[in-house]
Coordinates of C-alpha atoms in Angstrom, one line a residue:
X1 CA 114.3 50.1 11.8
X2 CA 114.7 46.5 10.8
X3 CA 115.0 44.5 14.0
X4 CA 114.5 47.6 16.1
X5 CA 110.8 48.4 15.4
X6 CA 109.2 50.3 18.3
X7 CA 106.5 48.2 19.9
X8 CA 103.5 48.9 22.1
X9 CA 101.8 45.9 23.8
X10 CA 103.5 43.5 21.4
X11 CA 102.5 45.3 18.2
X12 CA 104.5 47.7 16.1
X13 CA 103.8 51.3 17.3
X14 CA 103.3 52.9 13.9
X15 CA 102.6 56.3 15.3
X16 CA 106.0 56.3 17.2
X17 CA 107.7 54.8 14.1
X18 CA 106.4 57.6 11.9
X19 CA 107.4 60.2 14.5
X20 CA 111.0 58.9 14.9
X21 CA 111.3 58.5 11.1
X22 CA 110.2 62.1 10.6
X23 CA 112.8 63.3 13.2
X24 CA 115.6 61.5 11.3
X25 CA 114.5 62.9 8.0
X26 CA 114.2 66.4 9.5
X27 CA 117.7 66.1 11.0
X28 CA 118.9 65.7 7.4
X29 CA 116.9 68.7 6.3
X30 CA 114.4 66.6 4.4
X31 CA 110.8 67.5 4.2
X32 CA 109.5 64.1 3.2
X33 CA 106.5 62.3 4.6
X34 CA 107.7 59.0 6.2
X35 CA 104.8 57.2 4.5
X36 CA 106.0 58.2 1.0
X37 CA 106.9 55.2 -1.2
X38 CA 110.5 55.4 -2.3
X39 CA 109.4 55.2 -6.0
X40 CA 108.1 58.7 -5.7
X41 CA 111.4 60.2 -4.4
X42 CA 114.3 61.5 -6.5
X43 CA 117.6 59.5 -6.5
X44 CA 119.1 62.1 -4.2
X45 CA 116.2 61.9 -1.8
X46 CA 116.3 58.2 -1.9
X47 CA 120.0 58.3 -1.0
X48 CA 119.4 60.7 1.9
X49 CA 116.7 58.3 3.2
X50 CA 119.2 55.5 3.2
X51 CA 121.6 57.7 5.2
X52 CA 118.8 58.5 7.6
X53 CA 118.2 54.8 8.1
X54 CA 121.9 54.3 8.9
X55 CA 121.9 57.2 11.4
X56 CA 118.7 55.8 13.1
X57 CA 120.8 52.8 14.2
X58 CA 123.1 55.1 16.3
X59 CA 126.2 53.3 14.9
X60 CA 129.5 54.3 16.3
X61 CA 131.2 53.7 12.9
X62 CA 129.5 54.9 9.7
X63 CA 130.9 54.4 6.2
X64 CA 130.0 56.7 3.3
X65 CA 131.0 55.4 -0.1
X66 CA 130.8 58.2 -2.7
X67 CA 127.7 59.6 -0.9
X68 CA 127.4 62.8 -2.9
X69 CA 127.4 61.1 -6.3
X70 CA 123.7 61.8 -6.9
X71 CA 123.0 64.6 -4.4
X72 CA 122.1 68.2 -5.2
X73 CA 124.3 71.0 -3.8
X74 CA 121.8 71.7 -1.0
X75 CA 121.7 68.0 -0.1
X76 CA 125.5 67.9 0.0
X77 CA 125.6 70.8 2.4
X78 CA 123.1 69.1 4.6
X79 CA 125.1 65.8 4.5
X80 CA 128.3 67.6 5.4
X81 CA 126.6 69.4 8.3
X82 CA 125.4 66.0 9.6
X83 CA 128.8 64.4 9.1
X84 CA 130.5 67.2 11.1
X85 CA 127.9 66.8 13.9
X86 CA 128.5 63.0 14.0
X87 CA 132.3 63.6 14.2
X88 CA 131.7 66.1 17.1
X89 CA 129.7 63.4 18.9
X90 CA 132.8 61.1 18.6
X91 CA 131.5 58.8 15.9
X92 CA 134.0 57.4 13.4
X93 CA 133.3 58.4 9.8
X94 CA 134.8 56.5 6.9
X95 CA 134.4 58.6 3.8
X96 CA 135.3 57.3 0.4
X97 CA 135.4 59.8 -2.4
X98 CA 137.4 60.8 -5.5
X99 CA 136.4 64.4 -5.0
X100 CA 139.4 66.2 -3.5
X101 CA 137.4 69.2 -2.2
X102 CA 135.2 66.8 -0.2
X103 CA 138.1 64.9 1.2
X104 CA 139.9 68.1 2.4
X105 CA 136.7 69.6 3.7
X106 CA 135.8 66.7 6.0
X107 CA 138.9 64.8 6.9
X108 CA 141.0 64.6 10.1
X109 CA 143.2 62.0 8.4
X110 CA 143.4 60.5 4.9
X111 CA 144.3 56.9 4.0
X112 CA 145.0 56.0 0.4
X113 CA 144.4 52.6 -1.1
X114 CA 145.4 51.7 -4.7
X115 CA 144.2 48.6 -6.3
X116 CA 142.9 47.3 -2.9
X117 CA 146.3 47.8 -1.2
X118 CA 147.3 50.2 1.5
X119 CA 149.5 53.0 0.2
X120 CA 149.8 55.7 2.8
X121 CA 148.1 57.5 5.7
X122 CA 148.2 61.3 6.1
X123 CA 147.6 61.9 9.8
X124 CA 148.5 65.6 9.8
X125 CA 146.2 67.5 7.5
X126 CA 148.5 70.5 7.6
X127 CA 151.2 68.4 5.9
X128 CA 149.0 67.1 3.0
X129 CA 148.1 68.9 -0.2
X130 CA 146.5 68.1 -3.4
X131 CA 149.8 67.1 -5.2
X132 CA 151.0 64.8 -2.4
X133 CA 147.6 63.1 -2.3
X134 CA 147.3 62.6 -6.0
X135 CA 150.9 61.3 -6.1
X136 CA 149.9 58.7 -3.4
X137 CA 146.8 57.8 -5.4
X138 CA 148.4 57.3 -8.8
X139 CA 151.9 56.2 -7.7
X140 CA 153.8 59.0 -9.4
X141 CA 154.2 62.8 -9.4
X142 CA 152.0 64.4 -12.0
X143 CA 153.5 67.9 -11.5
X144 CA 155.2 68.0 -14.9
X145 CA 152.0 67.3 -16.9
X146 CA 150.1 70.1 -18.7
X147 CA 146.5 70.2 -17.6
X148 CA 144.0 71.5 -20.1
X149 CA 140.8 72.7 -18.5
X150 CA 137.6 72.6 -20.5
X151 CA 134.4 74.5 -19.6

C-alpha cells in the first residue's frame, strides 16, 4: 500500500488497511493474519504476500519472474487460479519460467529470449510444442540426443 494507504481524517485507517489486506490474502487462498511479521512466514508464504501486494495496486500489467520457485503445490495451484482470473479481467501477464509445463498451462503466446536477445514469438499455441520451444531456447534441435531420466 506504499503511497496508497487508506486514510480517515488525515490519519492512516489501520482498520480498513487490515481489512483490505486480509481480502487480498484470502483472494490468494492464504490464511495469514495481516499483522503477522514476515519473519514468521515460510518463504512460499512470503512470496505469496509479495504477489498480493502487487495485486493490491490493480496494475494492468503484472510481471511474474519464476514465481513458483519456492511455492508448494497448493500455492502454485492458487497462483495459477489467480493468474487465470487476472487474464480473464483483461490484464497483461508477463510470465518468466524455465518450467515448460507452466508455460504451456498459462500462455496465450510465448516469446523466447536467449542471452538477452529476442529469438522468436509463438502466437499460435496450437502450433508450438515442447521440441520447437526448446529449439528456440537453445538454438539447435535436440531431437537426436538420448535423454536419460533419473528418479
